[in-house]
PDB file of C-alpha atoms and ligand atoms in Angstrom:
ATOM      1  CA  MET A  15      23.432  -3.165  -2.788  1.00  0.00           C
ATOM      2  CA  ASN A  16      24.738  -1.389   0.301  1.00  0.00           C
ATOM      3  CA  ILE A  17      22.789  -1.600   3.513  1.00  0.00           C
ATOM      4  CA  LEU A  18      23.406   0.310   6.741  1.00  0.00           C
ATOM      5  CA  ILE A  19      22.103  -1.211   9.955  1.00  0.00           C
ATOM      6  CA  VAL A  20      21.914   1.126  12.948  1.00  0.00           C
ATOM      7  CA  GLU A  21      21.005  -1.044  15.925  1.00  0.00           C
ATOM      8  CA  ASP A  22      22.425  -1.228  19.445  1.00  0.00           C
ATOM      9  CA  GLU A  23      21.153  -4.722  20.256  1.00  0.00           C
ATOM     10  CA  LYS A  24      24.226  -6.641  19.236  1.00  0.00           C
ATOM     11  CA  ARG A  25      22.558 -10.013  18.786  1.00  0.00           C
ATOM     12  CA  LEU A  26      19.884  -8.551  16.578  1.00  0.00           C
ATOM     13  CA  SER A  27      22.286  -6.520  14.451  1.00  0.00           C
ATOM     14  CA  GLU A  28      24.600  -9.506  14.000  1.00  0.00           C
ATOM     15  CA  ALA A  29      21.708 -11.738  12.995  1.00  0.00           C
ATOM     16  CA  LEU A  30      20.430  -9.115  10.548  1.00  0.00           C
ATOM     17  CA  ALA A  31      23.875  -8.595   9.055  1.00  0.00           C
ATOM     18  CA  GLN A  32      24.267 -12.332   8.597  1.00  0.00           C
ATOM     19  CA  ILE A  33      20.927 -12.676   6.805  1.00  0.00           C
ATOM     20  CA  MET A  34      21.646  -9.682   4.570  1.00  0.00           C
ATOM     21  CA  LYS A  35      25.060 -11.023   3.654  1.00  0.00           C
ATOM     22  CA  GLU A  36      23.508 -14.349   2.680  1.00  0.00           C
ATOM     23  CA  GLN A  37      21.371 -12.337   0.246  1.00  0.00           C
ATOM     24  CA  LYS A  38      24.601 -10.910  -1.222  1.00  0.00           C
ATOM     25  CA  TYR A  39      24.003  -7.451   0.212  1.00  0.00           C
ATOM     26  CA  THR A  40      26.947  -5.421   1.457  1.00  0.00           C
ATOM     27  CA  VAL A  41      26.316  -4.512   5.069  1.00  0.00           C
ATOM     28  CA  ASP A  42      27.716  -2.009   7.550  1.00  0.00           C
ATOM     29  CA  VAL A  43      26.600  -2.137  11.156  1.00  0.00           C
ATOM     30  CA  VAL A  44      26.874   0.653  13.718  1.00  0.00           C
ATOM     31  CA  ASP A  45      25.582   0.507  17.279  1.00  0.00           C
ATOM     32  CA  ASN A  46      24.815   4.115  18.173  1.00  0.00           C
ATOM     33  CA  GLY A  47      22.890   7.046  16.798  1.00  0.00           C
ATOM     34  CA  ASP A  48      25.801   9.463  16.284  1.00  0.00           C
ATOM     35  CA  ASP A  49      27.774   7.026  14.117  1.00  0.00           C
ATOM     36  CA  GLY A  50      24.511   6.013  12.473  1.00  0.00           C
ATOM     37  CA  TYR A  51      23.875   9.545  11.324  1.00  0.00           C
ATOM     38  CA  ASP A  52      27.475  10.086  10.154  1.00  0.00           C
ATOM     39  CA  TYR A  53      27.492   6.865   8.125  1.00  0.00           C
ATOM     40  CA  ALA A  54      24.016   7.389   6.682  1.00  0.00           C
ATOM     41  CA  VAL A  55      24.567  11.001   5.632  1.00  0.00           C
ATOM     42  CA  SER A  56      27.539   9.895   3.517  1.00  0.00           C
ATOM     43  CA  GLY A  57      24.927   8.870   0.938  1.00  0.00           C
ATOM     44  CA  GLN A  58      26.566   5.569   0.071  1.00  0.00           C
ATOM     45  CA  TYR A  59      23.718   3.316   1.208  1.00  0.00           C
ATOM     46  CA  ASP A  60      20.784   2.018  -0.808  1.00  0.00           C
ATOM     47  CA  ILE A  61      18.719   1.448   2.302  1.00  0.00           C
ATOM     48  CA  ILE A  62      19.050   2.317   5.981  1.00  0.00           C
ATOM     49  CA  ILE A  63      17.644   0.065   8.685  1.00  0.00           C
ATOM     50  CA  LEU A  64      17.264   2.247  11.719  1.00  0.00           C
ATOM     51  CA  ASP A  65      16.377   1.346  15.283  1.00  0.00           C
ATOM     52  CA  VAL A  66      14.386   3.984  17.168  1.00  0.00           C
ATOM     53  CA  MET A  67      15.867   3.675  20.658  1.00  0.00           C
ATOM     54  CA  LEU A  68      19.626   4.162  20.384  1.00  0.00           C
ATOM     55  CA  PRO A  69      22.458   5.596  22.462  1.00  0.00           C
ATOM     56  CA  GLY A  70      23.212   9.100  21.166  1.00  0.00           C
ATOM     57  CA  LYS A  71      20.793  10.440  18.563  1.00  0.00           C
ATOM     58  CA  ASN A  72      17.605   8.378  18.396  1.00  0.00           C
ATOM     59  CA  GLY A  73      16.240   6.949  15.173  1.00  0.00           C
ATOM     60  CA  LEU A  74      13.542   9.581  14.792  1.00  0.00           C
ATOM     61  CA  GLU A  75      16.082  12.428  15.071  1.00  0.00           C
ATOM     62  CA  ILE A  76      18.426  10.709  12.636  1.00  0.00           C
ATOM     63  CA  SER A  77      15.673  10.186  10.100  1.00  0.00           C
ATOM     64  CA  ARG A  78      14.491  13.789  10.395  1.00  0.00           C
ATOM     65  CA  GLN A  79      18.023  15.169  10.018  1.00  0.00           C
ATOM     66  CA  LEU A  80      18.820  12.936   7.059  1.00  0.00           C
ATOM     67  CA  ARG A  81      15.718  14.106   5.225  1.00  0.00           C
ATOM     68  CA  ARG A  82      16.570  17.703   6.079  1.00  0.00           C
ATOM     69  CA  GLU A  83      19.972  17.084   4.470  1.00  0.00           C
ATOM     70  CA  GLY A  84      18.162  15.876   1.358  1.00  0.00           C
ATOM     71  CA  LEU A  85      19.096  12.205   1.699  1.00  0.00           C
ATOM     72  CA  GLU A  86      16.627  10.123  -0.313  1.00  0.00           C
ATOM     73  CA  ALA A  87      17.658   6.553   0.535  1.00  0.00           C
ATOM     74  CA  PRO A  88      14.737   4.551   1.913  1.00  0.00           C
ATOM     75  CA  ILE A  89      14.647   4.234   5.685  1.00  0.00           C
ATOM     76  CA  LEU A  90      13.145   1.192   7.388  1.00  0.00           C
ATOM     77  CA  MET A  91      12.522   1.975  11.037  1.00  0.00           C
ATOM     78  CA  LEU A  92      12.623  -0.697  13.725  1.00  0.00           C
ATOM     79  CA  THR A  93      10.528  -0.047  16.774  1.00  0.00           C
ATOM     80  CA  ALA A  94      10.236  -2.111  19.921  1.00  0.00           C
ATOM     81  CA  ARG A  95       6.904  -0.609  20.737  1.00  0.00           C
ATOM     82  CA  ASP A  96       3.729  -1.543  18.999  1.00  0.00           C
ATOM     83  CA  GLU A  97       2.156   1.868  19.284  1.00  0.00           C
ATOM     84  CA  ILE A  98       0.505   3.499  16.324  1.00  0.00           C
ATOM     85  CA  SER A  99       1.697   6.900  17.535  1.00  0.00           C
ATOM     86  CA  ASP A 100       5.344   5.773  17.300  1.00  0.00           C
ATOM     87  CA  LYS A 101       4.773   4.471  13.809  1.00  0.00           C
ATOM     88  CA  VAL A 102       3.091   7.641  12.721  1.00  0.00           C
ATOM     89  CA  THR A 103       5.909   9.687  14.256  1.00  0.00           C
ATOM     90  CA  GLY A 104       8.446   7.498  12.459  1.00  0.00           C
ATOM     91  CA  LEU A 105       6.742   8.015   9.126  1.00  0.00           C
ATOM     92  CA  ASP A 106       6.346  11.748   9.835  1.00  0.00           C
ATOM     93  CA  CYS A 107      10.095  11.858  10.397  1.00  0.00           C
ATOM     94  CA  GLY A 108      10.760  10.685   6.885  1.00  0.00           C
ATOM     95  CA  ALA A 109      10.943   6.919   7.376  1.00  0.00           C
ATOM     96  CA  ASP A 110       9.479   4.919   4.494  1.00  0.00           C
ATOM     97  CA  ASP A 111       8.382   1.878   6.437  1.00  0.00           C
ATOM     98  CA  TYR A 112       8.570   0.449   9.913  1.00  0.00           C
ATOM     99  CA  MET A 113       8.645  -2.921  11.587  1.00  0.00           C
ATOM    100  CA  THR A 114       7.804  -3.758  15.169  1.00  0.00           C
ATOM    101  CA  LYS A 115      10.209  -5.999  17.057  1.00  0.00           C
ATOM    102  CA  PRO A 116      10.262  -8.926  17.260  1.00  0.00           C
ATOM    103  CA  PHE A 117       9.796  -9.480  13.548  1.00  0.00           C
ATOM    104  CA  ASP A 118      10.081 -12.284  11.069  1.00  0.00           C
ATOM    105  CA  THR A 119      13.293 -12.089   9.053  1.00  0.00           C
ATOM    106  CA  ASN A 120      11.550 -13.154   5.839  1.00  0.00           C
ATOM    107  CA  GLU A 121       9.218 -10.250   6.304  1.00  0.00           C
ATOM    108  CA  LEU A 122      12.157  -7.912   6.829  1.00  0.00           C
ATOM    109  CA  LEU A 123      13.776  -9.106   3.611  1.00  0.00           C
ATOM    110  CA  ALA A 124      10.506  -8.663   1.741  1.00  0.00           C
ATOM    111  CA  ARG A 125      10.240  -5.091   3.041  1.00  0.00           C
ATOM    112  CA  VAL A 126      13.834  -4.358   2.063  1.00  0.00           C
ATOM    113  CA  ARG A 127      13.162  -5.660  -1.434  1.00  0.00           C
ATOM    114  CA  ALA A 128       9.962  -3.644  -1.686  1.00  0.00           C
ATOM    115  CA  LEU A 129      11.678  -0.457  -0.504  1.00  0.00           C
ATOM    116  CA  THR A 130      14.588  -0.764  -2.880  1.00  0.00           C
ATOM    117  CA  ARG A 131      12.274  -1.683  -5.762  1.00  0.00           C
ATOM    118  CA  ARG A 132      10.082   1.287  -5.073  1.00  0.00           C
ATOM    119  CA  ARG A 133      12.917   3.673  -5.899  1.00  0.00           C
ATOM    120  CA  GLY A 134      12.575   4.524  -9.534  1.00  0.00           C
ATOM    121  CA  ALA A 135       9.832   1.957 -10.008  1.00  0.00           C
ATOM    122  CA  VAL A 136       7.984   2.781 -13.210  1.00  0.00           C
ATOM    123  CA  ASP A 137       4.655   1.165 -12.607  1.00  0.00           C
ATOM    124  CA  LEU A 138       3.413  -0.266  -9.375  1.00  0.00           C
ATOM    125  CA  GLU A 139       1.746  -3.599  -9.584  1.00  0.00           C
ATOM    126  CA  GLU A 140      -1.612  -3.912  -7.954  1.00  0.00           C
ATOM    127  CA  ILE A 141      -4.629  -6.157  -7.746  1.00  0.00           C
ATOM    128  CA  SER A 142      -8.183  -5.053  -7.316  1.00  0.00           C
ATOM    129  CA  TYR A 143     -11.446  -6.435  -6.064  1.00  0.00           C
ATOM    130  CA  GLY A 144     -14.694  -4.441  -5.909  1.00  0.00           C
ATOM    131  CA  ASP A 145     -13.803  -0.978  -4.651  1.00  0.00           C
ATOM    132  CA  LEU A 146     -10.419  -2.138  -3.289  1.00  0.00           C
ATOM    133  CA  ILE A 147      -6.969  -1.774  -4.812  1.00  0.00           C
ATOM    134  CA  LEU A 148      -4.036  -3.559  -3.173  1.00  0.00           C
ATOM    135  CA  SER A 149      -0.526  -2.437  -4.064  1.00  0.00           C
ATOM    136  CA  LEU A 150       1.849  -5.390  -4.336  1.00  0.00           C
ATOM    137  CA  ASP A 151       4.751  -3.009  -3.974  1.00  0.00           C
ATOM    138  CA  THR A 152       3.858  -0.834  -1.024  1.00  0.00           C
ATOM    139  CA  TYR A 153       1.296  -3.095   0.752  1.00  0.00           C
ATOM    140  CA  ASP A 154      -1.136  -0.175   0.732  1.00  0.00           C
ATOM    141  CA  LEU A 155      -4.815  -0.996   0.501  1.00  0.00           C
ATOM    142  CA  ARG A 156      -6.905   1.723  -1.170  1.00  0.00           C
ATOM    143  CA  CYS A 157     -10.607   2.377  -1.365  1.00  0.00           C
ATOM    144  CA  GLY A 158     -11.593   5.603  -3.089  1.00  0.00           C
ATOM    145  CA  THR A 159      -9.472   8.328  -1.519  1.00  0.00           C
ATOM    146  CA  LYS A 160      -8.739   6.378   1.670  1.00  0.00           C
ATOM    147  CA  VAL A 161      -5.531   4.398   2.042  1.00  0.00           C
ATOM    148  CA  ILE A 162      -4.259   2.149   4.791  1.00  0.00           C
ATOM    149  CA  HIS A 163      -0.942   0.330   5.103  1.00  0.00           C
ATOM    150  CA  LEU A 164      -1.038  -3.414   5.719  1.00  0.00           C
ATOM    151  CA  SER A 165       1.493  -5.384   7.700  1.00  0.00           C
ATOM    152  CA  PHE A 166       3.216  -8.151   5.764  1.00  0.00           C
ATOM    153  CA  LYS A 167       0.932 -10.931   6.998  1.00  0.00           C
ATOM    154  CA  GLU A 168      -2.195  -8.817   6.544  1.00  0.00           C
ATOM    155  CA  PHE A 169      -1.007  -8.092   3.031  1.00  0.00           C
ATOM    156  CA  GLU A 170      -0.393 -11.764   2.255  1.00  0.00           C
ATOM    157  CA  ILE A 171      -3.841 -12.775   3.524  1.00  0.00           C
ATOM    158  CA  MET A 172      -5.496  -9.947   1.602  1.00  0.00           C
ATOM    159  CA  ARG A 173      -3.583 -10.814  -1.555  1.00  0.00           C
ATOM    160  CA  ILE A 174      -4.764 -14.428  -1.347  1.00  0.00           C
ATOM    161  CA  LEU A 175      -8.385 -13.452  -0.679  1.00  0.00           C
ATOM    162  CA  MET A 176      -8.467 -10.771  -3.407  1.00  0.00           C
ATOM    163  CA  SER A 177      -6.840 -13.112  -5.915  1.00  0.00           C
ATOM    164  CA  ASN A 178      -9.525 -15.737  -5.240  1.00  0.00           C
ATOM    165  CA  PRO A 179     -12.723 -13.718  -4.937  1.00  0.00           C
ATOM    166  CA  LYS A 180     -15.814 -15.606  -3.853  1.00  0.00           C
ATOM    167  CA  VAL A 181     -13.800 -18.728  -3.074  1.00  0.00           C
ATOM    168  CA  TYR A 182     -13.620 -19.892   0.533  1.00  0.00           C
ATOM    169  CA  ILE A 183     -10.010 -20.289   1.642  1.00  0.00           C
ATOM    170  CA  ALA A 184      -9.465 -22.717   4.505  1.00  0.00           C
ATOM    171  CA  LYS A 185      -7.624 -21.544   7.608  1.00  0.00           C
ATOM    172  CA  GLU A 186      -5.100 -24.339   7.121  1.00  0.00           C
ATOM    173  CA  ASP A 187      -4.365 -23.053   3.619  1.00  0.00           C
ATOM    174  CA  LEU A 188      -3.845 -19.525   4.931  1.00  0.00           C
ATOM    175  CA  ILE A 189      -1.502 -20.790   7.651  1.00  0.00           C
ATOM    176  CA  CYS A 190       0.443 -22.791   5.102  1.00  0.00           C
ATOM    177  CA  LYS A 191       0.722 -19.960   2.568  1.00  0.00           C
ATOM    178  CA  VAL A 192       1.260 -17.055   4.963  1.00  0.00           C
ATOM    179  CA  TRP A 193       3.115 -18.572   7.911  1.00  0.00           C
ATOM    180  CA  GLY A 194       4.703 -21.527   6.111  1.00  0.00           C
ATOM    181  CA  ALA A 195       3.993 -25.241   6.235  1.00  0.00           C
ATOM    182  CA  LEU A 196       6.429 -25.793   9.090  1.00  0.00           C
ATOM    183  CA  SER A 197       5.227 -22.950  11.261  1.00  0.00           C
ATOM    184  CA  ASP A 198       3.475 -23.484  14.551  1.00  0.00           C
ATOM    185  CA  ALA A 199       0.916 -20.786  13.809  1.00  0.00           C
ATOM    186  CA  GLU A 200      -2.553 -21.752  14.931  1.00  0.00           C
ATOM    187  CA  ASP A 201      -6.119 -21.008  13.949  1.00  0.00           C
ATOM    188  CA  ASN A 202      -6.294 -18.102  16.373  1.00  0.00           C
ATOM    189  CA  ASN A 203      -3.353 -16.391  14.623  1.00  0.00           C
ATOM    190  CA  VAL A 204      -5.420 -16.383  11.447  1.00  0.00           C
ATOM    191  CA  GLU A 205      -8.478 -15.182  13.325  1.00  0.00           C
ATOM    192  CA  ALA A 206      -6.504 -12.299  14.814  1.00  0.00           C
ATOM    193  CA  TYR A 207      -5.260 -11.148  11.401  1.00  0.00           C
ATOM    194  CA  ILE A 208      -8.711 -11.512   9.842  1.00  0.00           C
ATOM    195  CA  SER A 209     -10.020  -9.305  12.611  1.00  0.00           C
ATOM    196  CA  PHE A 210      -7.291  -6.670  11.918  1.00  0.00           C
ATOM    197  CA  LEU A 211      -8.227  -6.755   8.248  1.00  0.00           C
ATOM    198  CA  ARG A 212     -11.927  -6.388   8.959  1.00  0.00           C
ATOM    199  CA  LYS A 213     -11.177  -3.294  11.037  1.00  0.00           C
ATOM    200  CA  LYS A 214      -9.117  -1.883   8.193  1.00  0.00           C
ATOM    201  CA  LEU A 215     -11.854  -2.598   5.644  1.00  0.00           C
ATOM    202  CA  SER A 216     -14.340  -0.816   7.827  1.00  0.00           C
ATOM    203  CA  PHE A 217     -11.917   2.107   8.247  1.00  0.00           C
ATOM    204  CA  LEU A 218     -11.732   2.301   4.451  1.00  0.00           C
ATOM    205  CA  ASN A 219     -15.550   2.247   4.202  1.00  0.00           C
ATOM    206  CA  SER A 220     -15.175  -0.513   1.640  1.00  0.00           C
ATOM    207  CA  LYS A 221     -18.183  -2.462   0.420  1.00  0.00           C
ATOM    208  CA  ALA A 222     -16.005  -5.557   0.535  1.00  0.00           C
ATOM    209  CA  VAL A 223     -16.193  -7.770   3.605  1.00  0.00           C
ATOM    210  CA  ILE A 224     -14.393 -10.898   4.707  1.00  0.00           C
ATOM    211  CA  SER A 225     -17.040 -13.473   5.466  1.00  0.00           C
ATOM    212  CA  THR A 226     -16.605 -16.678   7.421  1.00  0.00           C
ATOM    213  CA  GLN A 227     -18.152 -20.034   6.687  1.00  0.00           C
ATOM    214  CA  ARG A 228     -17.763 -22.239   9.732  1.00  0.00           C
ATOM    215  CA  LYS A 229     -15.397 -25.159   9.173  1.00  0.00           C
ATOM    216  CA  VAL A 230     -14.885 -24.042   5.562  1.00  0.00           C
ATOM    217  CA  GLY A 231     -12.889 -20.830   5.655  1.00  0.00           C
ATOM    218  CA  TYR A 232     -12.843 -17.196   4.646  1.00  0.00           C
ATOM    219  CA  ARG A 233     -13.636 -15.341   1.493  1.00  0.00           C
ATOM    220  CA  ILE A 234     -13.914 -11.779   0.334  1.00  0.00           C
ATOM    221  CA  GLU A 235     -17.249 -10.640  -1.029  1.00  0.00           C
ATOM    222  CA  GLU A 236     -19.256  -7.509  -1.629  1.00  0.00           C
ATOM    223  CA  ASN A 237     -21.399  -6.612   1.310  1.00  0.00           C
ATOM    224  CA  ALA A 238     -25.034  -7.410   0.521  1.00  0.00           C
ATOM    225  CA  VAL A 239     -27.235  -4.361   0.945  1.00  0.00           C
ATOM    226  CA  ALA A 240     -29.240  -4.872   4.105  1.00  0.00           C
TER     227      ALA A 240
HETATM  228 CA1  LIG B   7      17.598  -0.079  20.626  1.00  0.00          CA
END
């Protein structure tokens, strides 16, 4: 698989290229937007990893122009800013996914795999609980007609909770499964992600809620009618 990395932060692009090569991907790296566009439009890449802020054309312009040219390769946008508006703009410009720097390289690889799998995928795998459907391919969480995209860690937590309905999952277990046994993630990392997920569930108007049992853990359950 051929990957194009368009990134002007040399240390980041070198690290990314190294990781991709270890996964047996073929990688080209360019450090400015004009070369990025020229390489990408050649059509020889299976996925394009595109920084937003670049010398020359920026990532949003490149993405828009590539789509205008009919290029269909998935584009994963890297943004240094954690602003929803940037993400929305990136996706409006034809990007398929985005990641906010700094990011976890395992997460990046998972996104790359998901994006390349999605092309020509016949049936998307999903799990459901109550009125919720979670796509294991796109990390989208659906409730009725509403859809919201989950970040990788949100997705992992949701997948664990939805796969074990009504069972309390301890914070330590979530840290171990989502962040890794050797990570230095702490309880408040989990709490922060649970709070993101609760906001997303309420955005979706789902009947499902994530409840907390002190000193026991979290579980997903249907909201009792008040
Ligand atoms: Ca940059």
